[in-house]
Short mmCIF file of C-alpha atoms in Angstrom, two decimals:
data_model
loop_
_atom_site.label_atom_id
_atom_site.label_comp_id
_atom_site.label_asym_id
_atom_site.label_seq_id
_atom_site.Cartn_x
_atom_site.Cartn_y
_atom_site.Cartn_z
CA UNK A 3 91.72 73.70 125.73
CA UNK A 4 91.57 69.75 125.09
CA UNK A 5 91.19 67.83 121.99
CA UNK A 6 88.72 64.71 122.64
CA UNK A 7 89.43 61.89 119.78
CA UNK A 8 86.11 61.55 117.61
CA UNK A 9 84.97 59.85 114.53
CA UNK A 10 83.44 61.97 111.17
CA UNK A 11 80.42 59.83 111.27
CA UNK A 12 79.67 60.98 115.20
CA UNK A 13 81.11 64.57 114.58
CA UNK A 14 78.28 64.74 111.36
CA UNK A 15 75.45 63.94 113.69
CA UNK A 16 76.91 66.59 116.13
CA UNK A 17 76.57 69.06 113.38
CA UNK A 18 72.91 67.66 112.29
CA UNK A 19 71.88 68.35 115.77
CA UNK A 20 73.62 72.03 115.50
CA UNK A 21 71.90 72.69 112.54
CA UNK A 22 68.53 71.64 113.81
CA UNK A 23 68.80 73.94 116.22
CA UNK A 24 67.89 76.79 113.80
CA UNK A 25 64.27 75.37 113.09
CA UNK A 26 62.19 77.05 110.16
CA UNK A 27 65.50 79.06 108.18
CA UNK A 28 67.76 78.56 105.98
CA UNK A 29 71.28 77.69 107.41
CA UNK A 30 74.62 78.13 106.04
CA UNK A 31 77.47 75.79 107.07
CA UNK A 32 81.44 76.44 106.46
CA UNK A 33 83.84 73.86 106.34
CA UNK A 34 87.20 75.50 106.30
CA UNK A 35 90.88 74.31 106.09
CA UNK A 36 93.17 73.01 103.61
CA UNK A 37 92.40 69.32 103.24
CA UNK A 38 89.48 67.08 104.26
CA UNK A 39 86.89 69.76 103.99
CA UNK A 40 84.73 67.87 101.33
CA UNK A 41 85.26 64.68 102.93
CA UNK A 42 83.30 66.00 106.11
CA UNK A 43 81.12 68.12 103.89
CA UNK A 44 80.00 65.06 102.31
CA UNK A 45 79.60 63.34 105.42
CA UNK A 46 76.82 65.77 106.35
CA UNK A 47 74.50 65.10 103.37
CA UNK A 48 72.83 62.20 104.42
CA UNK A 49 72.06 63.25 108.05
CA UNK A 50 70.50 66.41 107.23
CA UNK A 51 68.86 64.66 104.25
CA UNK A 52 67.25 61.94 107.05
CA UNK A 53 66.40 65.14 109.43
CA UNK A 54 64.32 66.70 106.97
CA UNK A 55 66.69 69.65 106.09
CA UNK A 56 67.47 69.31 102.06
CA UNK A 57 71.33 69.62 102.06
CA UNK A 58 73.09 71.83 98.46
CA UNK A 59 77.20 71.64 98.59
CA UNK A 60 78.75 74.42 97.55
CA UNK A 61 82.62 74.46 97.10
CA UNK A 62 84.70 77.38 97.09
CA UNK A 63 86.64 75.42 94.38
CA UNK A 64 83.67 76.89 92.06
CA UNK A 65 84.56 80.74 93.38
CA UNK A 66 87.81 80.75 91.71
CA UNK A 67 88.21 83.84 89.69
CA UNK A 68 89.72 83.73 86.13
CA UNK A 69 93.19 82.48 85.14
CA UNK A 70 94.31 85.88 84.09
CA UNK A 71 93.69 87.09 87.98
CA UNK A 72 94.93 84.33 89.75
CA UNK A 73 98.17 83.56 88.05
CA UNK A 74 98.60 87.36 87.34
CA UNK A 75 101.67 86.64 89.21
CA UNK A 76 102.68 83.47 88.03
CA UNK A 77 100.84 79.92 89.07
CA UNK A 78 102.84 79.66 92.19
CA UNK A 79 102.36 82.89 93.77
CA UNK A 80 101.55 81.73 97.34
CA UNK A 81 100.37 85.60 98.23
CA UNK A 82 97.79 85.42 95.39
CA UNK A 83 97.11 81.89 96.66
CA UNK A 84 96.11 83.55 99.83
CA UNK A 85 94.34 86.74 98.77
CA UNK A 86 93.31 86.69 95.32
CA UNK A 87 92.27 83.36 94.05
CA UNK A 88 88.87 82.81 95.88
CA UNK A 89 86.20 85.25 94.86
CA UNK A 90 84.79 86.04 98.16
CA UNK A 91 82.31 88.94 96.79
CA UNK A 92 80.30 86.06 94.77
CA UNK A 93 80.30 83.49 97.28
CA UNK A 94 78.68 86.49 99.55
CA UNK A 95 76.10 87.31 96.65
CA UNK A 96 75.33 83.84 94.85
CA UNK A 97 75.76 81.69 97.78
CA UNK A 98 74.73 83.17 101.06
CA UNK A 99 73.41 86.66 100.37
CA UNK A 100 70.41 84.21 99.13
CA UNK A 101 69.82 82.50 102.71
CA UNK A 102 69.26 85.65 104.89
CA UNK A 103 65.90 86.64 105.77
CA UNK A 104 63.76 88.39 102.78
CA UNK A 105 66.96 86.56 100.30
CA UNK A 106 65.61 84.61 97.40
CA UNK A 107 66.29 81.25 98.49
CA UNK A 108 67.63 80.66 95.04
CA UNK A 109 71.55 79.43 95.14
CA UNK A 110 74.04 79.23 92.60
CA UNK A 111 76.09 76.15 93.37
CA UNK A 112 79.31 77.15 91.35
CA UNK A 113 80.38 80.85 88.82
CA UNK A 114 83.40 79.47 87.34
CA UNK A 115 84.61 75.90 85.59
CA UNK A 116 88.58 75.92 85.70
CA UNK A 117 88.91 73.41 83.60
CA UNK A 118 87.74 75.94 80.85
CA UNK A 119 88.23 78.85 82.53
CA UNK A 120 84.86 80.29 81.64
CA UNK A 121 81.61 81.06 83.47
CA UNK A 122 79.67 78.06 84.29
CA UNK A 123 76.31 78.72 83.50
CA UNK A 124 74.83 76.78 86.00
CA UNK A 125 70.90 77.06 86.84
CA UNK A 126 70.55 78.64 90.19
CA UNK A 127 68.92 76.11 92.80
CA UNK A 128 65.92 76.72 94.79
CA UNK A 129 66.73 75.60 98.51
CA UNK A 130 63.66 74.88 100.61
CA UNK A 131 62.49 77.00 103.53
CA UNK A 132 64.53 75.05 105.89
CA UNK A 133 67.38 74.26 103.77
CA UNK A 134 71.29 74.01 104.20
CA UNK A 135 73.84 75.00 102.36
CA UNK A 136 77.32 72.99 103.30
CA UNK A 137 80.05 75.59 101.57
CA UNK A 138 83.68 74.03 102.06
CA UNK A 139 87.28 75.55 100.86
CA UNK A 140 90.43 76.58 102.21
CA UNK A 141 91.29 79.82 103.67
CA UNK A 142 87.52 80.75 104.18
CA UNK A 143 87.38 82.32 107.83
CA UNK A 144 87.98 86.11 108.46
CA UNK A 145 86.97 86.77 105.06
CA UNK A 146 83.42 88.50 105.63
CA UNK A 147 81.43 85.19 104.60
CA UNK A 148 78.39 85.11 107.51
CA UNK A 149 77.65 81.49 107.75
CA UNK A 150 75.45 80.09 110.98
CA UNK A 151 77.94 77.12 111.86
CA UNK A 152 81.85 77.33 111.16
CA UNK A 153 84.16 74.72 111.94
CA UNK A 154 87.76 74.40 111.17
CA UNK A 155 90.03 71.44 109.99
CA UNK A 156 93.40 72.42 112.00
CA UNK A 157 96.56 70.78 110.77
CA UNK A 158 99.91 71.15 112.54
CA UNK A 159 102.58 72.27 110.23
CA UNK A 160 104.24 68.79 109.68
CA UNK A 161 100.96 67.43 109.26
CA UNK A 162 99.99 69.73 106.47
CA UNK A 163 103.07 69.53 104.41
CA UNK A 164 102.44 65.64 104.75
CA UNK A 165 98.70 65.71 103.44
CA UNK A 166 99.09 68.66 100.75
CA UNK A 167 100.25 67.38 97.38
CA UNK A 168 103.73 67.80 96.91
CA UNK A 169 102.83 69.51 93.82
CA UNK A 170 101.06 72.22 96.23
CA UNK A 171 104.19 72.76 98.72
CA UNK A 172 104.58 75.71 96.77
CA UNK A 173 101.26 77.24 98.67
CA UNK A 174 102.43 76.30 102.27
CA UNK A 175 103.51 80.10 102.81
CA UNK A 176 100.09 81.11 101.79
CA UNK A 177 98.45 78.57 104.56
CA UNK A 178 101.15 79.89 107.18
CA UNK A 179 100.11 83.51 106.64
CA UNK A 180 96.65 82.53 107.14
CA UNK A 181 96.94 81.26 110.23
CA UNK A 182 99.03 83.92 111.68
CA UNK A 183 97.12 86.55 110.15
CA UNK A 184 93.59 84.94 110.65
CA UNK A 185 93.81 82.52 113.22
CA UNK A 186 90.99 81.18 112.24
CA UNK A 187 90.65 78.36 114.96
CA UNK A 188 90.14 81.06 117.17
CA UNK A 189 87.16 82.13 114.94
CA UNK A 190 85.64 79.04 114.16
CA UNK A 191 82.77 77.43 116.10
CA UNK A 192 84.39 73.56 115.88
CA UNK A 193 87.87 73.35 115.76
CA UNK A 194 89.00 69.66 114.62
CA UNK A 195 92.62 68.25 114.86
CA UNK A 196 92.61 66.44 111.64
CA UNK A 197 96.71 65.77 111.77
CA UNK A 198 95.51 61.89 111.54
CA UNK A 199 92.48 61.32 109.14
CA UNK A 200 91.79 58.81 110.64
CA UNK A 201 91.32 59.96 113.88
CA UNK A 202 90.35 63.44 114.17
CA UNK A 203 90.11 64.98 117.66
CA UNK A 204 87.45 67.76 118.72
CA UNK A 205 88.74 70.83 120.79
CA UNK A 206 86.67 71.28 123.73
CA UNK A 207 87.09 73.39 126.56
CA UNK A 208 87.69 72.63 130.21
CA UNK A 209 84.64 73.27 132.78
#
């Protein structure tokens, strides 16, 4: 395996032309890893937008269970970090039960405000026949969620201590055991060496 430098703006168009590969269905896209997911999420709505497929974000941000779950074990628990703050069993349901063939179409975009720590009450969206959803969060890979194209944002471990908040070094245990648990680059479909933000580098493999 290789890593050939690349630029967001290029790699979105690569996924545009993934995605248009599934003509006439809904597709789900997953943007895992730690930091810069949204930033390449967001990248992708225009493109798809300009390629006819209407693009909903979804972040895994809006999957968070309740306070009283997550910091059952105090707020900087990195094992509840890793296992029990992301409510995987709604994402399935709300997000891309919805997309499979015979599914309603009909996606909620977010179940739970933080801020408040209540239910949302957001109106569930109606995505078009050939719609995509662009779901992006950390530690999303191995965790049952069937999306069409997966790609992963892989940070070395001095890289990832340098781009998390310092107020989030508590969680760097929690990303650890996810990658030596998961390994999710080995599950993803696009693996991306995002040590430099700047320039991110596309694993490829040798002929």
């Amino acid at each position: 395996m290789r890593y050939q430098p690349i630029s967001y703006p290029v790699l979105a168009d690569d996924l545009t032309r993934r995605v248009l590969d599934f003509p006439g269905r809904r597709v789900a896209v997953l943007i895992d890893g730690a930091t810069g997911t949204a930033e390449l999420a967001d990248a992708l709505v225009d493109p798809l937008r300009l390629n006819g497929r209407a693009p909903l974000r979804v972040s895994s941000a809006g999957f968070l269970r309740p306070a009283s779950l997550r910091f059952e074990h105090g707020r900087t628990d990195p094992e509840a970090r890793y296992r029990d703050w992301t409510d995987f069993g709604a994402l399935r349901r709300e997000v891309l039960d919805p997309l499979r063939p015979g599914g309603s179409g009909e996606v909620l975009p977010a179940l739970w405000d933080t801020e408040r720590d209540r239910a949302t009450r957001l109106p569930r969206v109606p995505l078009p026949p050939e719609g995509v959803v662009i779901l992006d969060g950390e530690m999303l890979l191995g965790s049952g969620l069937a999306a069409d194209l997966t790609v992963h944002l892989w940070l070395s471990p001095g890289a990832l201590r340098r781009r998390l908040p310092s107020t989030d070094h508590w969680a760097l245990p929690a990303f650890a055991q996810y990658e030596s648990e998961v390994d999710p680059a080995s599950l993803a479909d696009l693996v991306i060496r995002a040590d430099d933000p700047n320039h991110p580098a596309l694993r490829v493999q040798d002929s």
